[in-house]
Short mmCIF file of C-alpha atoms in Angstrom, two decimals:
data_model
loop_
_atom_site.label_atom_id
_atom_site.label_comp_id
_atom_site.label_asym_id
_atom_site.label_seq_id
_atom_site.Cartn_x
_atom_site.Cartn_y
_atom_site.Cartn_z
CA MET W 1 1.76 16.29 12.34
CA SER W 2 2.64 12.45 11.74
CA SER W 3 6.05 11.02 11.43
CA ASP W 4 5.82 8.30 9.29
CA GLY W 5 6.48 8.00 5.54
CA HIS W 6 4.36 9.08 4.16
CA SER W 7 4.49 12.97 4.91
CA LEU W 8 8.14 12.17 4.64
CA GLU W 9 7.09 11.65 0.92
CA GLN W 10 5.24 14.72 1.38
CA ALA W 11 7.79 17.14 1.94
CA LEU W 12 10.48 15.80 0.29
CA LEU W 13 8.07 16.90 -3.54
CA ARG W 14 6.63 19.81 -1.95
CA LEU W 15 10.40 21.14 -1.31
CA GLU W 16 11.34 20.49 -4.76
CA LYS W 17 8.95 22.15 -6.16
CA ILE W 18 9.32 24.88 -3.64
CA VAL W 19 13.15 24.97 -5.15
CA HIS W 20 12.38 24.34 -8.83
CA SER W 21 10.05 27.84 -8.30
CA LEU W 22 12.87 29.28 -6.92
CA GLU W 23 15.08 28.41 -9.48
CA ARG W 24 13.27 28.58 -12.83
CA GLU W 25 10.40 31.17 -12.72
CA ASP W 26 10.25 35.05 -12.18
CA LEU W 27 8.98 35.61 -8.58
CA GLU W 28 8.27 38.70 -6.51
CA LEU W 29 10.61 39.36 -4.29
CA ASP W 30 7.29 38.81 -1.54
CA GLU W 31 6.49 35.72 -3.43
CA ALA W 32 10.13 34.14 -3.42
CA LEU W 33 10.37 34.94 0.03
CA ARG W 34 6.86 33.34 1.25
CA LEU W 35 7.77 30.11 -0.89
CA PHE W 36 11.07 30.24 1.10
CA GLU W 37 9.28 30.08 4.68
CA GLU W 38 6.89 27.36 3.14
CA GLY W 39 10.64 25.34 2.19
CA LEU W 40 11.89 25.86 5.15
CA THR W 41 8.91 24.28 7.22
CA HIS W 42 8.68 20.72 4.76
CA VAL W 43 12.80 20.51 5.65
CA ARG W 44 12.14 21.11 9.52
CA ASN W 45 8.95 18.08 9.11
CA ALA W 46 11.52 15.44 7.07
CA GLN W 47 13.45 16.24 9.43
CA HIS W 48 11.47 15.10 12.28
CA VAL W 49 10.62 11.92 10.34
CA LEU W 50 14.59 10.93 9.94
CA SER W 51 15.02 11.72 13.08
CA ALA W 52 12.66 8.50 14.41
CA ALA W 53 15.13 6.43 16.28
CA GLU W 54 13.11 2.87 17.26
CA LEU W 55 11.50 1.36 14.43
CA LYS W 56 7.80 -0.07 15.60
CA ILE W 57 7.29 -3.67 15.50
CA GLU W 58 3.42 -5.73 15.66
CA ARG W 59 2.69 -9.14 15.61
CA LEU W 60 -0.47 -9.77 13.63
CA ILE W 61 -2.45 -13.03 14.23
CA ASP W 62 -5.60 -14.55 13.06
CA GLU W 63 -7.40 -15.39 16.39
CA ARG W 64 -10.12 -17.90 16.01
CA GLY W 65 -10.96 -16.07 13.14
CA LYS W 66 -10.36 -12.65 14.29
CA ALA W 67 -7.41 -10.41 13.21
CA GLN W 68 -5.30 -9.43 16.43
CA LEU W 69 -2.70 -6.73 16.28
CA GLU W 70 -0.38 -6.84 19.19
CA PRO W 71 3.04 -5.13 20.03
CA MET W 72 6.20 -6.93 19.66
CA PRO W 73 9.24 -5.93 22.30
CA GLN W 74 12.29 -5.17 19.48
CA ALA W 75 13.89 -8.20 18.45
CA GLY W 76 16.64 -8.52 19.38
CA GLU W 77 16.47 -12.19 18.52
CA MET Q 1 12.60 -68.44 10.22
CA THR Q 2 10.09 -70.99 8.35
CA GLY Q 3 12.31 -72.21 6.18
CA ASP Q 4 12.11 -75.70 7.36
CA LEU Q 5 8.48 -75.94 6.97
CA PHE Q 6 9.25 -75.85 3.19
CA SER Q 7 12.75 -77.71 3.39
CA SER Q 8 10.81 -80.77 3.11
CA GLY Q 9 8.68 -80.59 -0.04
CA ASN Q 10 5.45 -80.00 -0.58
CA ARG Q 11 4.39 -81.64 2.30
CA GLN Q 12 1.70 -79.00 3.03
CA GLY Q 13 -1.73 -79.57 3.88
CA ALA Q 14 -1.16 -83.42 5.07
CA PRO Q 15 -3.05 -84.29 7.91
CA VAL Q 16 -1.73 -83.38 11.63
CA PRO Q 17 -1.26 -86.59 14.18
CA ARG Q 18 -2.82 -85.04 17.07
CA SER Q 19 -0.19 -87.20 19.51
CA GLN Q 20 2.31 -84.39 17.88
CA PRO Q 21 0.97 -80.28 18.99
CA SER Q 22 5.06 -79.10 19.47
CA LYS Q 23 5.35 -79.51 15.50
CA PRO Q 24 4.83 -76.57 13.37
CA ALA Q 25 1.48 -77.17 11.21
CA GLY Q 26 1.59 -77.72 7.95
CA GLY Q 27 5.19 -79.69 7.70
CA GLU Q 28 4.91 -83.79 7.25
CA GLY Q 29 2.00 -84.38 9.11
CA ALA Q 30 1.33 -81.07 10.23
CA ARG Q 31 -1.97 -79.59 10.76
CA PRO Q 32 -2.93 -77.65 7.73
CA LEU Q 33 -2.79 -74.14 7.83
CA THR Q 34 -5.55 -71.39 7.61
CA ILE Q 35 -5.25 -69.03 4.73
CA THR Q 36 -4.29 -66.00 7.40
CA ARG Q 37 -1.17 -68.10 8.41
CA LEU Q 38 -0.52 -68.42 5.21
CA ASN Q 39 -0.73 -65.24 3.83
CA ALA Q 40 1.05 -64.59 6.91
CA LEU Q 41 4.30 -66.42 6.64
CA ALA Q 42 4.20 -65.66 2.84
CA LYS Q 43 4.54 -61.83 3.98
CA GLN Q 44 6.75 -62.56 6.59
CA LEU Q 45 9.20 -64.46 4.18
CA LEU Q 46 8.32 -61.93 1.20
CA GLU Q 47 9.85 -58.69 3.86
CA SER Q 48 12.35 -60.82 5.40
CA SER Q 49 14.29 -62.17 2.05
CA TYR Q 50 14.55 -58.19 0.85
CA PRO Q 51 15.26 -55.55 2.35
CA PRO Q 52 14.19 -52.16 0.53
CA LEU Q 53 14.72 -52.13 -2.91
CA TRP Q 54 15.66 -49.16 -5.59
CA VAL Q 55 13.52 -50.19 -8.36
CA SER Q 56 12.43 -48.78 -11.83
CA GLY Q 57 9.46 -48.60 -13.99
CA GLU Q 58 6.33 -46.92 -15.71
CA VAL Q 59 4.19 -45.43 -13.22
CA THR Q 60 0.85 -46.80 -14.55
CA GLY Q 61 -3.21 -46.87 -13.34
CA TRP Q 62 -2.36 -44.14 -10.18
CA LYS Q 63 -5.80 -44.54 -7.73
CA GLN Q 64 -6.15 -42.87 -5.04
CA ALA Q 65 -8.40 -43.66 -2.00
CA ALA Q 66 -10.55 -41.83 0.33
CA THR Q 67 -8.19 -42.89 3.09
CA GLY Q 68 -5.28 -40.92 1.07
CA HIS Q 69 -3.44 -44.39 0.04
CA CYS Q 70 -2.35 -44.51 -3.45
CA TYR Q 71 -2.34 -47.45 -5.58
CA PHE Q 72 -0.88 -48.88 -8.73
CA CYS Q 73 1.30 -50.31 -10.54
CA LEU Q 74 4.64 -49.78 -11.96
CA ARG Q 75 5.64 -51.79 -14.84
CA ASP Q 76 8.33 -52.33 -17.88
CA LYS Q 77 8.47 -54.34 -21.38
CA PHE Q 78 7.45 -57.60 -19.21
CA ALA Q 79 6.44 -57.31 -16.47
CA GLN Q 80 4.51 -55.50 -13.51
CA ILE Q 81 3.63 -55.33 -9.94
CA ARG Q 82 0.51 -54.23 -8.19
CA CYS Q 83 1.91 -51.00 -5.79
CA VAL Q 84 0.42 -49.20 -2.82
CA MET Q 85 2.31 -46.09 -1.49
CA PHE Q 86 0.29 -44.76 2.17
CA GLN Q 87 -0.99 -41.79 2.71
CA ALA Q 88 1.71 -40.20 4.85
CA ASP Q 89 4.32 -40.83 2.26
CA ALA Q 90 2.04 -40.68 -0.73
CA ASP Q 91 1.07 -36.35 1.21
CA ARG Q 92 5.29 -35.32 0.23
CA LEU Q 93 4.35 -35.83 -3.72
CA PRO Q 94 4.95 -32.99 -4.84
CA ILE Q 95 2.29 -33.65 -7.49
CA THR Q 96 0.48 -36.59 -9.14
CA PRO Q 97 2.52 -38.95 -11.41
CA ASP Q 98 1.12 -38.85 -14.86
CA GLU Q 99 -0.38 -41.77 -16.93
CA GLY Q 100 3.17 -43.53 -17.86
CA LEU Q 101 5.57 -41.29 -16.22
CA GLU Q 102 9.49 -43.25 -15.59
CA VAL Q 103 10.28 -43.49 -12.26
CA ARG Q 104 12.88 -44.74 -9.51
CA ALA Q 105 10.88 -46.36 -6.21
CA LEU Q 106 12.35 -47.03 -3.14
CA GLY Q 107 9.85 -49.50 -1.23
CA THR Q 108 9.73 -53.14 0.33
CA LEU Q 109 8.50 -56.79 -1.21
CA THR Q 110 5.35 -57.74 1.20
CA LEU Q 111 1.80 -59.01 0.71
CA TYR Q 112 -1.17 -57.84 1.44
CA GLU Q 113 -2.78 -60.27 3.61
CA LYS Q 114 -6.09 -60.40 2.97
CA ARG Q 115 -6.57 -60.38 -0.34
CA GLY Q 116 -3.12 -62.66 -0.58
CA ASP Q 117 -2.01 -59.98 -3.31
CA PHE Q 118 2.06 -59.62 -4.17
CA GLN Q 119 3.01 -56.24 -4.05
CA PHE Q 120 5.45 -53.25 -4.12
CA LYS Q 121 5.27 -51.24 -0.65
CA VAL Q 122 6.94 -47.38 -1.68
CA LYS Q 123 8.13 -45.83 0.45
CA ILE Q 124 9.60 -43.37 -2.25
CA LEU Q 125 8.87 -42.17 -5.18
CA GLU Q 126 10.44 -40.04 -7.77
CA GLY Q 127 10.55 -39.21 -11.40
CA SER Q 128 13.75 -40.37 -13.67
CA GLY Q 129 14.39 -37.01 -15.64
CA ALA Q 130 16.33 -34.33 -14.46
CA GLY Q 131 15.13 -32.98 -11.40
CA GLY Q 132 12.46 -35.83 -10.79
CA LEU Q 133 8.86 -35.47 -9.33
CA TRP Q 134 9.69 -31.83 -8.29
CA ARG Q 135 11.00 -30.36 -11.06
CA LEU Q 136 7.48 -31.14 -12.75
CA ALA Q 137 5.58 -30.35 -10.71
CA PHE Q 138 7.18 -27.29 -10.69
CA GLU Q 139 6.95 -26.80 -14.52
CA LYS Q 140 3.36 -27.73 -14.60
CA LEU Q 141 2.24 -25.48 -11.92
CA ARG Q 142 4.04 -22.88 -13.65
CA LEU Q 143 2.93 -23.94 -16.71
CA LYS Q 144 -0.79 -23.32 -15.21
CA LEU Q 145 -0.07 -19.97 -13.66
CA GLU Q 146 1.47 -18.56 -17.16
CA LYS Q 147 -1.19 -19.73 -19.05
CA GLU Q 148 -3.73 -17.88 -16.14
CA GLY Q 149 -1.84 -14.69 -17.42
CA LEU Q 150 -0.35 -14.11 -13.89
CA LEU Q 151 3.30 -14.50 -14.31
CA ALA Q 152 2.88 -11.50 -16.63
CA PRO Q 153 5.36 -8.42 -16.15
CA GLU Q 154 2.93 -6.09 -17.05
CA ARG Q 155 0.61 -7.64 -13.55
CA LYS Q 156 3.55 -6.43 -11.31
CA ARG Q 157 3.03 -3.21 -9.57
CA PRO Q 158 5.62 -0.75 -8.34
CA LEU Q 159 6.79 -0.63 -4.85
CA PRO Q 160 5.66 2.52 -2.81
CA ALA Q 161 8.80 4.60 -3.09
CA PHE Q 162 7.87 5.65 1.29
CA PRO Q 163 6.25 2.72 3.15
CA THR Q 164 4.29 3.81 5.72
CA THR Q 165 3.86 0.26 6.82
CA VAL Q 166 5.49 -2.72 6.01
CA GLY Q 167 3.86 -6.07 6.45
CA VAL Q 168 6.67 -9.37 6.88
CA VAL Q 169 5.49 -13.07 6.63
CA THR Q 170 7.88 -15.12 7.71
CA SER Q 171 9.13 -18.45 10.53
CA PRO Q 172 8.92 -16.47 14.07
CA VAL Q 173 12.65 -18.06 14.65
CA GLY Q 174 15.47 -18.31 11.88
CA ALA Q 175 17.52 -15.40 10.97
CA ALA Q 176 14.66 -14.30 7.98
CA LEU Q 177 13.27 -12.02 10.93
CA HIS Q 178 15.87 -10.95 12.81
CA ASP Q 179 17.77 -9.69 9.19
CA ILE Q 180 15.23 -7.68 7.83
CA LEU Q 181 14.28 -5.62 10.93
CA HIS Q 182 18.01 -5.09 11.52
CA VAL Q 183 18.11 -3.95 7.80
CA ILE Q 184 14.76 -1.85 8.64
CA GLU Q 185 15.36 -0.44 11.43
CA ARG Q 186 19.81 1.01 10.15
CA ARG Q 187 17.74 2.19 6.61
CA ALA Q 188 13.95 3.11 8.16
CA PRO Q 189 13.64 3.50 11.09
CA TRP Q 190 10.55 4.87 11.26
CA THR Q 191 8.73 2.49 8.88
CA ARG Q 192 6.23 0.35 11.07
CA VAL Q 193 6.34 -2.64 10.46
CA ILE Q 194 3.38 -5.98 11.72
CA PHE Q 195 5.07 -9.56 11.87
CA SER Q 196 2.58 -11.52 11.18
CA PRO Q 197 4.10 -15.54 11.67
CA ALA Q 198 3.75 -18.69 9.27
CA ARG Q 199 5.59 -22.20 9.13
CA VAL Q 200 8.09 -21.98 6.70
CA GLN Q 201 8.49 -25.76 6.03
CA GLY Q 202 6.90 -28.44 5.99
CA GLU Q 203 3.68 -30.08 6.21
CA GLY Q 204 0.98 -26.79 6.47
CA ALA Q 205 2.83 -24.55 5.67
CA GLY Q 206 2.28 -23.18 2.02
CA GLN Q 207 -1.76 -22.76 3.65
CA ASP Q 208 -0.22 -20.50 6.85
CA ILE Q 209 1.88 -18.76 4.41
CA ALA Q 210 -1.16 -18.01 1.88
CA ARG Q 211 -2.90 -17.59 5.12
CA ALA Q 212 -0.95 -14.46 6.65
CA ILE Q 213 -0.99 -13.00 2.78
CA ARG Q 214 -4.42 -13.00 2.82
CA LEU Q 215 -4.65 -11.27 6.45
CA PHE Q 216 -2.62 -8.70 4.96
CA SER Q 217 -4.73 -8.39 1.46
CA ARG Q 218 -7.78 -8.41 3.60
CA LEU Q 219 -6.36 -5.98 6.51
CA GLY Q 220 -5.15 -3.10 3.99
CA LEU Q 221 -2.46 -2.41 6.55
CA ALA Q 222 0.35 -2.58 5.09
CA ASN Q 223 1.94 -0.57 2.09
CA VAL Q 224 4.05 -3.81 0.86
CA VAL Q 225 5.17 -7.02 2.00
CA ILE Q 226 7.68 -9.32 2.51
CA VAL Q 227 7.69 -13.22 2.18
CA GLY Q 228 10.05 -15.37 2.65
CA ARG Q 229 12.82 -17.13 4.30
CA GLY Q 230 16.43 -18.07 4.63
CA GLY Q 231 18.33 -20.40 2.59
CA GLY Q 232 18.05 -23.92 2.42
CA ALA Q 233 17.69 -27.61 0.58
CA SER Q 234 15.10 -27.70 -2.09
CA GLU Q 235 12.60 -29.60 -0.39
CA ASP Q 236 12.33 -27.30 2.58
CA LEU Q 237 11.78 -24.52 0.18
CA TRP Q 238 8.88 -26.40 -1.16
CA SER Q 239 6.23 -24.22 0.92
CA PHE Q 240 6.78 -21.46 -1.84
CA ASN Q 241 6.44 -23.89 -4.61
CA GLU Q 242 2.29 -24.27 -3.62
CA GLU Q 243 -0.33 -23.28 -5.84
CA VAL Q 244 -1.85 -22.02 -2.37
CA VAL Q 245 0.60 -19.66 -2.00
CA ALA Q 246 0.23 -18.05 -5.64
CA ARG Q 247 -2.25 -17.69 -6.03
CA ALA Q 248 -2.19 -15.83 -2.23
CA ILE Q 249 0.13 -13.46 -4.16
CA ALA Q 250 -1.02 -12.61 -7.11
CA GLU Q 251 -4.92 -12.10 -5.35
CA SER Q 252 -2.72 -9.55 -2.61
CA THR Q 253 -4.23 -6.02 -2.87
CA VAL Q 254 -0.73 -5.29 -1.69
CA PRO Q 255 2.80 -5.39 -3.47
CA VAL Q 256 4.21 -8.48 -2.44
CA VAL Q 257 7.77 -8.86 -2.88
CA SER Q 258 9.14 -12.60 -2.79
CA ALA Q 259 12.50 -13.25 -0.53
CA VAL Q 260 13.14 -17.04 -0.81
CA GLY Q 261 17.02 -17.60 0.04
CA HIS Q 262 18.19 -19.22 -2.34
CA GLU Q 263 21.61 -19.75 -4.81
CA ILE Q 264 20.59 -21.20 -8.20
CA ASP Q 265 16.31 -22.33 -7.78
CA ILE Q 266 13.71 -19.85 -8.46
CA THR Q 267 10.65 -20.62 -6.99
CA ILE Q 268 6.78 -20.26 -7.66
CA ALA Q 269 5.96 -17.33 -5.41
CA ASP Q 270 9.47 -15.42 -7.06
CA LEU Q 271 7.53 -15.75 -10.19
CA VAL Q 272 3.79 -14.13 -9.37
CA ALA Q 273 5.11 -11.96 -6.68
CA ASP Q 274 5.71 -8.38 -8.14
CA ALA Q 275 9.07 -8.14 -6.66
CA ARG Q 276 11.74 -11.33 -5.97
CA ALA Q 277 15.24 -10.82 -4.20
CA PRO Q 278 17.56 -12.87 -3.65
CA THR Q 279 17.98 -12.83 0.25
CA PRO Q 280 15.03 -11.04 2.95
CA SER Q 281 17.36 -8.79 3.85
CA ALA Q 282 18.35 -7.69 -0.02
CA ALA Q 283 14.25 -7.65 0.23
CA ALA Q 284 14.11 -5.03 2.93
CA GLU Q 285 17.06 -2.89 1.25
CA ARG Q 286 14.70 -3.06 -1.79
CA VAL Q 287 11.04 -1.65 -0.02
CA VAL Q 288 13.09 0.44 2.73
CA PRO Q 289 14.52 3.91 1.52
CA ASP Q 290 17.57 4.55 2.74
CA ARG Q 291 17.76 7.66 5.58
CA SER Q 292 21.92 8.96 4.74
CA ALA Q 293 20.40 9.50 1.17
CA ILE Q 294 17.56 11.28 1.87
CA ILE Q 295 19.13 13.19 4.44
CA ARG Q 296 22.07 14.30 1.94
CA GLU Q 297 19.38 14.94 -0.54
CA LEU Q 298 17.27 16.82 1.61
CA ALA Q 299 20.91 18.82 2.39
CA GLY Q 300 21.07 19.70 -1.30
CA LEU Q 301 17.62 20.68 -1.52
CA ARG Q 302 18.08 23.51 1.22
CA MET Q 303 21.10 25.20 -0.32
CA ARG Q 304 19.60 25.11 -4.27
CA MET Q 305 16.61 26.45 -1.86
CA ALA Q 306 19.05 28.79 -0.02
CA ALA Q 307 20.62 30.31 -2.83
CA ALA Q 308 17.93 30.73 -4.99
CA SER Q 309 16.00 32.67 -2.32
CA ARG Q 310 19.71 34.95 -2.34
CA ARG Q 311 19.76 35.01 -5.99
CA ARG Q 312 16.23 36.41 -6.12
CA VAL Q 313 16.64 38.67 -3.91
CA SER Q 314 20.08 39.88 -5.27
CA ALA Q 315 18.07 40.20 -8.95
CA VAL Q 316 15.42 42.18 -6.89
CA ARG Q 317 17.91 44.77 -5.17
CA ARG Q 318 19.57 45.37 -8.38
CA GLU Q 319 15.92 45.79 -10.57
CA PHE Q 320 15.79 47.91 -8.26
CA ASP Q 321 18.99 49.70 -7.66
CA ALA Q 322 19.03 49.70 -11.38
CA SER Q 323 15.26 51.72 -11.61
CA ALA Q 324 16.68 53.89 -8.85
CA ARG Q 325 19.12 55.02 -11.53
CA ASP Q 326 16.58 55.20 -14.08
CA LEU Q 327 14.99 57.61 -11.99
CA ASP Q 328 17.45 60.29 -11.40
CA SER Q 329 18.31 60.07 -14.78
CA LEU Q 330 14.66 60.42 -15.53
CA VAL Q 331 14.85 63.78 -13.45
CA LYS Q 332 17.53 65.08 -14.97
CA MET Q 333 16.06 65.11 -17.91
CA GLN Q 334 13.52 66.63 -17.28
CA VAL Q 335 14.78 69.21 -15.48
CA ARG Q 336 16.96 69.60 -18.37
CA ASN Q 337 14.30 69.98 -20.58
CA GLN Q 338 12.25 72.26 -18.54
CA ARG Q 339 16.06 74.87 -17.92
CA ASP Q 340 15.67 74.27 -22.28
CA ARG Q 341 12.09 75.04 -22.50
CA LEU Q 342 12.67 77.63 -20.36
CA GLY Q 343 15.97 79.31 -22.40
CA GLN Q 344 13.06 79.74 -25.47
CA LEU Q 345 10.79 80.90 -23.22
CA ALA Q 346 12.95 83.89 -22.27
CA GLY Q 347 14.10 84.07 -25.71
CA LYS Q 348 10.69 84.28 -27.09
CA LEU Q 349 9.97 87.64 -23.86
CA ASP Q 350 12.81 88.87 -24.71
CA ALA Q 351 11.81 89.06 -28.52
CA LEU Q 352 8.85 90.79 -27.70
CA SER Q 353 9.61 93.29 -24.81
CA PRO Q 354 10.27 97.10 -25.52
CA LEU Q 355 13.38 97.10 -24.39
CA ALA Q 356 14.08 94.81 -27.97
CA ALA Q 357 12.33 97.45 -30.03
CA LEU Q 358 14.03 100.25 -28.60
CA GLY Q 359 17.32 98.11 -29.69
CA ARG Q 360 16.18 98.22 -32.72
CA GLY Q 361 16.01 101.79 -33.11
CA TYR Q 362 12.64 102.81 -31.84
CA ALA Q 363 12.20 105.47 -29.59
CA VAL Q 364 9.00 106.18 -27.32
CA ALA Q 365 7.92 109.38 -26.95
CA LEU Q 366 7.16 110.59 -23.23
CA ALA Q 367 4.54 113.60 -22.09
CA ASP Q 368 6.23 115.74 -18.85
CA ASN Q 369 3.91 113.26 -16.67
CA GLY Q 370 5.05 109.56 -18.84
CA ARG Q 371 1.91 109.18 -20.76
CA VAL Q 372 3.15 107.88 -23.64
CA LEU Q 373 2.72 109.77 -26.93
CA ARG Q 374 1.61 107.41 -29.08
CA SER Q 375 -0.45 109.58 -32.06
CA ALA Q 376 0.10 111.95 -33.80
CA ASP Q 377 -2.52 114.05 -31.96
CA ASP Q 378 -0.86 114.11 -28.94
CA PHE Q 379 1.89 116.53 -29.98
CA GLN Q 380 0.83 119.97 -30.08
CA GLN Q 381 3.40 122.89 -31.30
CA ASP Q 382 5.50 123.73 -28.52
CA ASP Q 383 4.85 121.17 -26.65
CA THR Q 384 8.03 119.77 -25.11
CA PHE Q 385 8.74 115.94 -24.21
CA THR Q 386 10.82 113.05 -23.80
CA LEU Q 387 12.28 110.91 -26.18
CA ARG Q 388 13.45 107.28 -25.07
CA VAL Q 389 16.13 105.48 -26.60
CA VAL Q 390 18.01 102.94 -26.09
CA ASP Q 391 21.13 103.90 -24.07
CA GLY Q 392 19.05 107.31 -22.55
CA SER Q 393 16.41 110.28 -22.55
CA VAL Q 394 16.34 113.72 -25.24
CA GLY Q 395 14.03 116.59 -24.15
CA CYS Q 396 12.80 117.52 -26.83
CA ARG Q 397 9.34 120.55 -28.53
CA VAL Q 398 7.27 120.34 -31.01
CA ILE Q 399 8.19 121.76 -33.75
CA ASP Q 400 5.36 120.55 -36.53
CA SER Q 401 3.20 117.52 -36.04
CA THR Q 402 0.87 116.01 -38.87
CA GLY Q 403 -2.53 115.96 -35.95
CA SER Q 404 -5.62 117.24 -35.96
CA SER Q 405 -4.41 119.39 -32.81
CA ALA Q 406 -1.68 121.16 -33.96
#
């Protein structure tokens, strides 16, 4: 499971939909419980992304017409 | 100083006696000057007589040679002077002066020796109007881009709310990069940052910036790009007013946020970009979401989800209980109904029972062997039988019968 901005966005969107369903719709008990479980999964996914600690920085240079990506140490500068 | 050469008046060209080689050429009794020497002297005189001077006038006849040197005239109502501006100085001009442009120029009086042309060598050229040539250049380009529709608000793309990767174009030295990284790490440390270094002032900076923007556009590595620099003087920010940068931003396949630190001026980059921020830090704040806000939102959603689930379960239980109660009363009602029905049937049955008939006064005649005597023919004279009445039996003897056997 990727831990990036996109995953976070998806997790939050799906969670909102689930909350909306649980609050508004007349669901059968087993459906409600299933949605609740799914919601917990999205919460966990979101928390996983949010718990990232360090920024990943890379340098992009165009060397002799060829683009190169190289890691950069954390900018303490 | 060769003042003595001319102080003796117009004795130029007089023959020089060979016996006086130490005397300066061209003067009284001196050998004639070469034109080369003459022009050299004139140039020397001009250049040493006056320091660099500020002059004002109108530009006319601007031409740029292949060498990059520019030739033009400055004039006023009554006089004009030929001018030259060498390539190194002319390159710093943001714009080619239009014919008739009012300018101020700093330069030195000199002579172009080869042709003996008196001219004014211009070092600095400024527009006389407000903001000078820089303002003029800015307005000219702004108008051009506006006509092409590149500044239209409809063109501005929305920034992605949760970018996976942010591109940064700025100087590798200076605070801008550091500020941006600091803000992104604080707000959204899961973000991937790709930095493409570029000079942000001086010659070639515009090209650097444009190249870096195009690189991001071509490779599609980032969801959004910040291009900018920290604060500086107007001329330092000039690279962000260059057409090449404007084009690169306008053609970018990825939204671009312009972040040129300045207090008053806006740059062309700011106008063309999809969004603009007053500083690199502010740009970083616009471009990534805020972790603490998201954490709060997530907590809220969890609570709502749990509450909604609990409510749903309670509702189901209530429904269940209600159903159970309904069932209960349904059963009770059924039982009641059955009982009533039973009562009804029993009543009917009762009405049909022989005991009821007896109660109404009927009697049943029974022979000694218990057989029910129903017909008159069953009775013979002097037969004994029993008469069953509601509350007992009576012994009887047949006296007479209307039956056929009597």
